[in-house]
Amino acid sequence: MELFSVEFFTALVTIIFIDLILAGDNAIVIGLAARKLPKEQQKKAVIWGTVGAVAIRAVATVLVVYLLKVPWLMVVGGVLLLWIAYKLLVDSDAHDDIQAGNTLWQSIRTIVIADAAMGIDNVIAVAGAGHGSILLVVLGLVISIPIVVWGSTLFIKLIQRFPWIVYIGSGVIAYTAAKMITHEKRLEDVFNHNPVFEWSFLILVVIAVILIGLRQNVRRAKAARQLESGGDSH
């Protein structure tokens, strides 16, 4: 990929957007882990917890960038990322398992461990969107870190107000996943020599993920309404 080309900046914007759309979990974890600390220590917990979490994530992402060069791992990563795109739409995890720390160190440790456990989606998505470029991945992380630390809570409020943003995010992740599959070296003959087939595949994958997630959400909302009406009748 040529440095500072349109493709380069498109990939960079995609990485930043993926970091932001998946930052909701980070903000929730940070808030829950630091909630019992005195006000003056909460800021320290947020900053140092995020620094530790980002350091682990940066190393993991660089490792995954190299791993994705192994035959068929682009396809495996792409399929896993499709699942992540779907889960982003339908996941209603309340993070009940995140324990608040009573000391600064406990809170920092909780943030780092929880983020490392949940960060696999971000790592695979960013590595896939980077198309093998370590510079892109590092640039994306550097730009995203301050936004995630100071802006993720604001971003959560934005998503709550405009839920369709999550569908755009899921679409971007699904597109990245489909791109990973089409960039698999062993499938070059299938996709690279037929641009119409490649674009049809990319568009179909994005539409399929969004429609399946939407259907699941509609079904869940309908079931919740029926439960409520059943409870009200009693």
mmCIF file of C-alpha atoms in Angstrom:
data_model
loop_
_atom_site.group_PDB
_atom_site.id
_atom_site.type_symbol
_atom_site.label_atom_id
_atom_site.label_comp_id
_atom_site.label_asym_id
_atom_site.label_seq_id
_atom_site.Cartn_x
_atom_site.Cartn_y
_atom_site.Cartn_z
ATOM 1 C CA MET A 1 0.000 0.000 0.000
ATOM 2 C CA GLU A 2 1.433 3.395 -1.067
ATOM 3 C CA LEU A 3 2.084 5.832 1.803
ATOM 4 C CA PHE A 4 -0.467 8.677 2.069
ATOM 5 C CA SER A 5 -2.456 7.404 -0.915
ATOM 6 C CA VAL A 6 -6.284 7.433 -1.009
ATOM 7 C CA GLU A 7 -6.218 3.714 -0.069
ATOM 8 C CA PHE A 8 -3.917 4.493 2.881
ATOM 9 C CA PHE A 9 -6.199 7.233 4.275
ATOM 10 C CA THR A 10 -9.332 5.135 3.658
ATOM 11 C CA ALA A 11 -7.809 2.278 5.682
ATOM 12 C CA LEU A 12 -6.719 4.729 8.426
ATOM 13 C CA VAL A 13 -10.231 6.227 8.721
ATOM 14 C CA THR A 14 -11.660 2.672 8.846
ATOM 15 C CA ILE A 15 -9.279 1.721 11.691
ATOM 16 C CA ILE A 16 -10.186 4.867 13.695
ATOM 17 C CA PHE A 17 -13.907 4.239 13.146
ATOM 18 C CA ILE A 18 -13.565 0.579 14.228
ATOM 19 C CA ASP A 19 -11.636 1.694 17.345
ATOM 20 C CA LEU A 20 -14.423 4.159 18.153
ATOM 21 C CA ILE A 21 -17.377 1.837 17.489
ATOM 22 C CA LEU A 22 -15.798 -0.862 19.672
ATOM 23 C CA ALA A 23 -14.754 1.688 22.342
ATOM 24 C CA GLY A 24 -18.126 1.480 24.078
ATOM 25 C CA ASP A 25 -17.026 -1.642 25.950
ATOM 26 C CA ASN A 26 -13.807 0.087 27.024
ATOM 27 C CA ALA A 27 -15.712 3.055 28.445
ATOM 28 C CA ILE A 28 -18.112 0.785 30.345
ATOM 29 C CA VAL A 29 -15.261 -1.329 31.771
ATOM 30 C CA ILE A 30 -13.263 1.779 32.775
ATOM 31 C CA GLY A 31 -16.311 3.356 34.433
ATOM 32 C CA LEU A 32 -17.275 0.187 36.313
ATOM 33 C CA ALA A 33 -13.734 -0.629 37.455
ATOM 34 C CA ALA A 34 -13.052 2.892 38.783
ATOM 35 C CA ARG A 35 -16.468 3.696 40.255
ATOM 36 C CA LYS A 36 -15.549 3.034 43.930
ATOM 37 C CA LEU A 37 -12.393 5.166 43.884
ATOM 38 C CA PRO A 38 -12.218 8.749 45.206
ATOM 39 C CA LYS A 39 -12.695 11.360 42.449
ATOM 40 C CA GLU A 40 -9.005 12.358 42.359
ATOM 41 C CA GLN A 41 -7.920 8.719 41.859
ATOM 42 C CA GLN A 42 -10.525 7.925 39.193
ATOM 43 C CA LYS A 43 -8.694 10.010 36.584
ATOM 44 C CA LYS A 44 -5.411 8.203 37.366
ATOM 45 C CA ALA A 45 -7.136 4.809 37.089
ATOM 46 C CA VAL A 46 -8.636 5.775 33.709
ATOM 47 C CA ILE A 47 -5.318 7.049 32.316
ATOM 48 C CA TRP A 48 -3.030 4.254 33.596
ATOM 49 C CA GLY A 49 -5.583 1.515 32.998
ATOM 50 C CA THR A 50 -6.006 2.694 29.416
ATOM 51 C CA VAL A 51 -2.221 2.991 28.889
ATOM 52 C CA GLY A 52 -1.732 -0.613 30.075
ATOM 53 C CA ALA A 53 -4.666 -1.890 28.013
ATOM 54 C CA VAL A 54 -3.501 -0.080 24.863
ATOM 55 C CA ALA A 55 0.094 -1.362 25.282
ATOM 56 C CA ILE A 56 -1.153 -4.969 25.430
ATOM 57 C CA ARG A 57 -3.533 -4.347 22.512
ATOM 58 C CA ALA A 58 -0.785 -2.751 20.372
ATOM 59 C CA VAL A 59 1.526 -5.760 20.858
ATOM 60 C CA ALA A 60 -1.346 -8.191 20.182
ATOM 61 C CA THR A 61 -2.387 -6.321 17.007
ATOM 62 C CA VAL A 62 1.176 -6.321 15.611
ATOM 63 C CA LEU A 63 1.396 -10.083 16.308
ATOM 64 C CA VAL A 64 -1.954 -10.676 14.576
ATOM 65 C CA VAL A 65 -0.793 -8.621 11.525
ATOM 66 C CA TYR A 66 2.096 -11.083 11.126
ATOM 67 C CA LEU A 67 -0.083 -14.115 11.906
ATOM 68 C CA LEU A 68 -2.552 -13.151 9.165
ATOM 69 C CA LYS A 69 0.207 -13.812 6.617
ATOM 70 C CA VAL A 70 -0.070 -17.533 7.431
ATOM 71 C CA PRO A 71 -2.116 -19.362 4.716
ATOM 72 C CA TRP A 72 -5.901 -19.438 5.325
ATOM 73 C CA LEU A 73 -5.677 -17.337 8.520
ATOM 74 C CA MET A 74 -7.127 -14.332 6.646
ATOM 75 C CA VAL A 75 -10.247 -16.435 6.024
ATOM 76 C CA VAL A 76 -10.377 -17.596 9.666
ATOM 77 C CA GLY A 77 -9.903 -13.995 10.861
ATOM 78 C CA GLY A 78 -12.545 -12.771 8.411
ATOM 79 C CA VAL A 79 -15.131 -15.327 9.572
ATOM 80 C CA LEU A 80 -14.384 -14.500 13.226
ATOM 81 C CA LEU A 81 -14.756 -10.789 12.444
ATOM 82 C CA LEU A 82 -18.143 -11.436 10.773
ATOM 83 C CA TRP A 83 -19.292 -13.011 14.048
ATOM 84 C CA ILE A 84 -18.009 -9.921 15.907
ATOM 85 C CA ALA A 85 -19.932 -7.621 13.502
ATOM 86 C CA TYR A 86 -23.109 -9.631 14.219
ATOM 87 C CA LYS A 87 -22.487 -9.659 18.008
ATOM 88 C CA LEU A 88 -22.024 -5.870 17.959
ATOM 89 C CA LEU A 89 -25.640 -5.575 16.774
ATOM 90 C CA VAL A 90 -27.309 -8.132 19.045
ATOM 91 C CA ASP A 91 -25.106 -8.285 22.153
ATOM 92 C CA SER A 92 -26.911 -7.114 25.297
ATOM 93 C CA ASP A 93 -24.144 -7.959 27.752
ATOM 94 C CA ALA A 94 -24.597 -5.879 30.903
ATOM 95 C CA HIS A 95 -20.974 -6.366 32.107
ATOM 96 C CA ASP A 96 -22.209 -7.611 35.482
ATOM 97 C CA ASP A 97 -18.938 -9.518 35.959
ATOM 98 C CA ILE A 98 -16.749 -6.381 36.115
ATOM 99 C CA GLN A 99 -15.788 -5.854 39.748
ATOM 100 C CA ALA A 100 -15.051 -2.339 40.990
ATOM 101 C CA GLY A 101 -11.603 -1.953 42.537
ATOM 102 C CA ASN A 102 -11.193 -0.533 46.066
ATOM 103 C CA THR A 103 -7.663 0.716 45.399
ATOM 104 C CA LEU A 104 -6.057 2.486 42.434
ATOM 105 C CA TRP A 105 -3.916 -0.560 41.590
ATOM 106 C CA GLN A 106 -6.920 -2.951 41.749
ATOM 107 C CA SER A 107 -8.892 -0.705 39.378
ATOM 108 C CA ILE A 108 -5.987 -0.413 36.906
ATOM 109 C CA ARG A 109 -5.488 -4.209 36.996
ATOM 110 C CA THR A 110 -9.222 -4.802 36.394
ATOM 111 C CA ILE A 111 -9.264 -2.395 33.422
ATOM 112 C CA VAL A 112 -6.181 -4.008 31.821
ATOM 113 C CA ILE A 113 -7.331 -7.635 32.332
ATOM 114 C CA ALA A 114 -10.926 -6.997 31.233
ATOM 115 C CA ASP A 115 -9.804 -5.031 28.175
ATOM 116 C CA ALA A 116 -7.320 -7.754 27.183
ATOM 117 C CA ALA A 117 -10.071 -10.378 27.470
ATOM 118 C CA MET A 118 -12.571 -8.330 25.454
ATOM 119 C CA GLY A 119 -10.072 -6.727 23.056
ATOM 120 C CA ILE A 120 -9.837 -9.644 20.611
ATOM 121 C CA ASP A 121 -12.560 -8.090 18.437
ATOM 122 C CA ASN A 122 -10.657 -4.806 18.200
ATOM 123 C CA VAL A 123 -7.326 -6.544 17.542
ATOM 124 C CA ILE A 124 -8.641 -8.680 14.657
ATOM 125 C CA ALA A 125 -10.681 -5.827 13.162
ATOM 126 C CA VAL A 126 -7.779 -3.340 13.241
ATOM 127 C CA ALA A 127 -5.266 -5.916 11.941
ATOM 128 C CA GLY A 128 -7.642 -6.771 9.078
ATOM 129 C CA ALA A 129 -8.350 -3.136 8.201
ATOM 130 C CA GLY A 130 -4.604 -2.397 8.219
ATOM 131 C CA HIS A 131 -3.988 -4.794 5.290
ATOM 132 C CA GLY A 132 -0.662 -5.883 6.770
ATOM 133 C CA SER A 133 0.666 -2.345 7.422
ATOM 134 C CA ILE A 134 2.182 -1.928 10.907
ATOM 135 C CA LEU A 135 2.421 1.865 10.319
ATOM 136 C CA LEU A 136 -1.359 2.066 9.693
ATOM 137 C CA VAL A 137 -2.157 0.022 12.805
ATOM 138 C CA VAL A 138 0.141 2.131 15.030
ATOM 139 C CA LEU A 139 -1.152 5.429 13.532
ATOM 140 C CA GLY A 140 -4.748 4.279 14.061
ATOM 141 C CA LEU A 141 -4.034 3.390 17.701
ATOM 142 C CA VAL A 142 -2.193 6.681 18.389
ATOM 143 C CA ILE A 143 -5.072 8.748 16.946
ATOM 144 C CA SER A 144 -7.751 6.622 18.653
ATOM 145 C CA ILE A 145 -6.260 6.506 22.187
ATOM 146 C CA PRO A 146 -7.129 10.090 23.258
ATOM 147 C CA ILE A 147 -10.572 9.758 21.651
ATOM 148 C CA VAL A 148 -11.215 6.467 23.479
ATOM 149 C CA VAL A 149 -9.980 7.843 26.852
ATOM 150 C CA TRP A 150 -11.834 11.153 26.798
ATOM 151 C CA GLY A 151 -14.524 10.654 24.193
ATOM 152 C CA SER A 152 -15.790 7.080 24.567
ATOM 153 C CA THR A 153 -18.423 7.983 27.195
ATOM 154 C CA LEU A 154 -19.662 10.740 24.884
ATOM 155 C CA PHE A 155 -19.691 8.213 22.016
ATOM 156 C CA ILE A 156 -21.836 5.834 24.104
ATOM 157 C CA LYS A 157 -24.383 8.637 24.642
ATOM 158 C CA LEU A 158 -24.303 9.335 20.909
ATOM 159 C CA ILE A 159 -25.008 5.652 20.120
ATOM 160 C CA GLN A 160 -27.854 5.592 22.669
ATOM 161 C CA ARG A 161 -29.380 8.650 21.017
ATOM 162 C CA PHE A 162 -28.770 7.460 17.439
ATOM 163 C CA PRO A 163 -28.840 3.612 17.533
ATOM 164 C CA TRP A 164 -28.343 3.402 13.754
ATOM 165 C CA ILE A 165 -24.654 4.341 14.270
ATOM 166 C CA VAL A 166 -24.129 0.779 15.559
ATOM 167 C CA TYR A 167 -25.502 -0.579 12.264
ATOM 168 C CA ILE A 168 -23.012 1.565 10.322
ATOM 169 C CA GLY A 169 -20.216 0.293 12.596
ATOM 170 C CA SER A 170 -21.297 -3.298 12.125
ATOM 171 C CA GLY A 171 -21.402 -2.736 8.354
ATOM 172 C CA VAL A 172 -17.841 -1.339 8.372
ATOM 173 C CA ILE A 173 -16.601 -4.345 10.401
ATOM 174 C CA ALA A 174 -18.468 -6.782 8.104
ATOM 175 C CA TYR A 175 -16.892 -5.045 5.075
ATOM 176 C CA THR A 176 -13.430 -5.347 6.704
ATOM 177 C CA ALA A 177 -14.119 -9.058 7.367
ATOM 178 C CA ALA A 178 -15.191 -9.667 3.751
ATOM 179 C CA LYS A 179 -12.092 -7.777 2.530
ATOM 180 C CA MET A 180 -9.890 -10.041 4.682
ATOM 181 C CA ILE A 181 -11.443 -13.098 3.027
ATOM 182 C CA THR A 182 -10.962 -11.675 -0.499
ATOM 183 C CA HIS A 183 -7.327 -10.806 0.339
ATOM 184 C CA GLU A 184 -6.517 -14.421 1.249
ATOM 185 C CA LYS A 185 -3.586 -15.428 -1.014
ATOM 186 C CA ARG A 186 -5.086 -18.886 -1.679
ATOM 187 C CA LEU A 187 -8.304 -17.269 -3.002
ATOM 188 C CA GLU A 188 -6.620 -14.760 -5.333
ATOM 189 C CA ASP A 189 -7.766 -16.630 -8.438
ATOM 190 C CA VAL A 190 -11.381 -16.545 -7.229
ATOM 191 C CA PHE A 191 -11.604 -12.818 -6.424
ATOM 192 C CA ASN A 192 -8.725 -10.825 -7.939
ATOM 193 C CA HIS A 193 -9.462 -11.672 -11.573
ATOM 194 C CA ASN A 194 -13.164 -10.910 -11.227
ATOM 195 C CA PRO A 195 -13.853 -7.468 -9.688
ATOM 196 C CA VAL A 196 -17.637 -7.791 -10.216
ATOM 197 C CA PHE A 197 -17.697 -11.050 -8.238
ATOM 198 C CA GLU A 198 -15.468 -9.519 -5.501
ATOM 199 C CA TRP A 199 -17.689 -6.416 -5.055
ATOM 200 C CA SER A 200 -20.855 -8.526 -5.178
ATOM 201 C CA PHE A 201 -19.401 -10.704 -2.400
ATOM 202 C CA LEU A 202 -18.439 -7.645 -0.267
ATOM 203 C CA ILE A 203 -21.876 -6.008 -0.641
ATOM 204 C CA LEU A 204 -23.782 -9.257 0.013
ATOM 205 C CA VAL A 205 -21.766 -9.982 3.185
ATOM 206 C CA VAL A 206 -22.424 -6.476 4.602
ATOM 207 C CA ILE A 207 -26.164 -6.634 3.773
ATOM 208 C CA ALA A 208 -26.481 -10.181 5.191
ATOM 209 C CA VAL A 209 -24.853 -9.283 8.550
ATOM 210 C CA ILE A 210 -26.962 -6.128 8.993
ATOM 211 C CA LEU A 211 -30.222 -7.868 8.006
ATOM 212 C CA ILE A 212 -29.596 -10.900 10.271
ATOM 213 C CA GLY A 213 -28.736 -8.579 13.197
ATOM 214 C CA LEU A 214 -31.785 -6.403 12.498
ATOM 215 C CA ARG A 215 -34.065 -9.456 12.331
ATOM 216 C CA GLN A 216 -32.714 -10.732 15.647
ATOM 217 C CA ASN A 217 -33.223 -7.327 17.302
ATOM 218 C CA VAL A 218 -36.800 -7.031 15.975
ATOM 219 C CA ARG A 219 -37.561 -10.561 17.239
ATOM 220 C CA ARG A 220 -36.032 -9.767 20.652
ATOM 221 C CA ALA A 221 -37.981 -6.480 20.948
ATOM 222 C CA LYS A 222 -41.219 -8.285 20.006
ATOM 223 C CA ALA A 223 -40.583 -10.993 22.639
ATOM 224 C CA ALA A 224 -39.860 -8.296 25.260
ATOM 225 C CA ARG A 225 -43.117 -6.494 24.431
ATOM 226 C CA GLN A 226 -45.095 -9.733 24.689
ATOM 227 C CA LEU A 227 -43.459 -10.438 28.070
ATOM 228 C CA GLU A 228 -44.349 -6.940 29.284
ATOM 229 C CA SER A 229 -47.978 -7.194 28.122
ATOM 230 C CA GLY A 230 -48.220 -10.631 29.747
ATOM 231 C CA GLY A 231 -46.860 -9.194 33.008
ATOM 232 C CA ASP A 232 -49.234 -6.229 32.870
ATOM 233 C CA SER A 233 -52.286 -8.494 32.463
ATOM 234 C CA HIS A 234 -51.416 -10.110 35.791
#
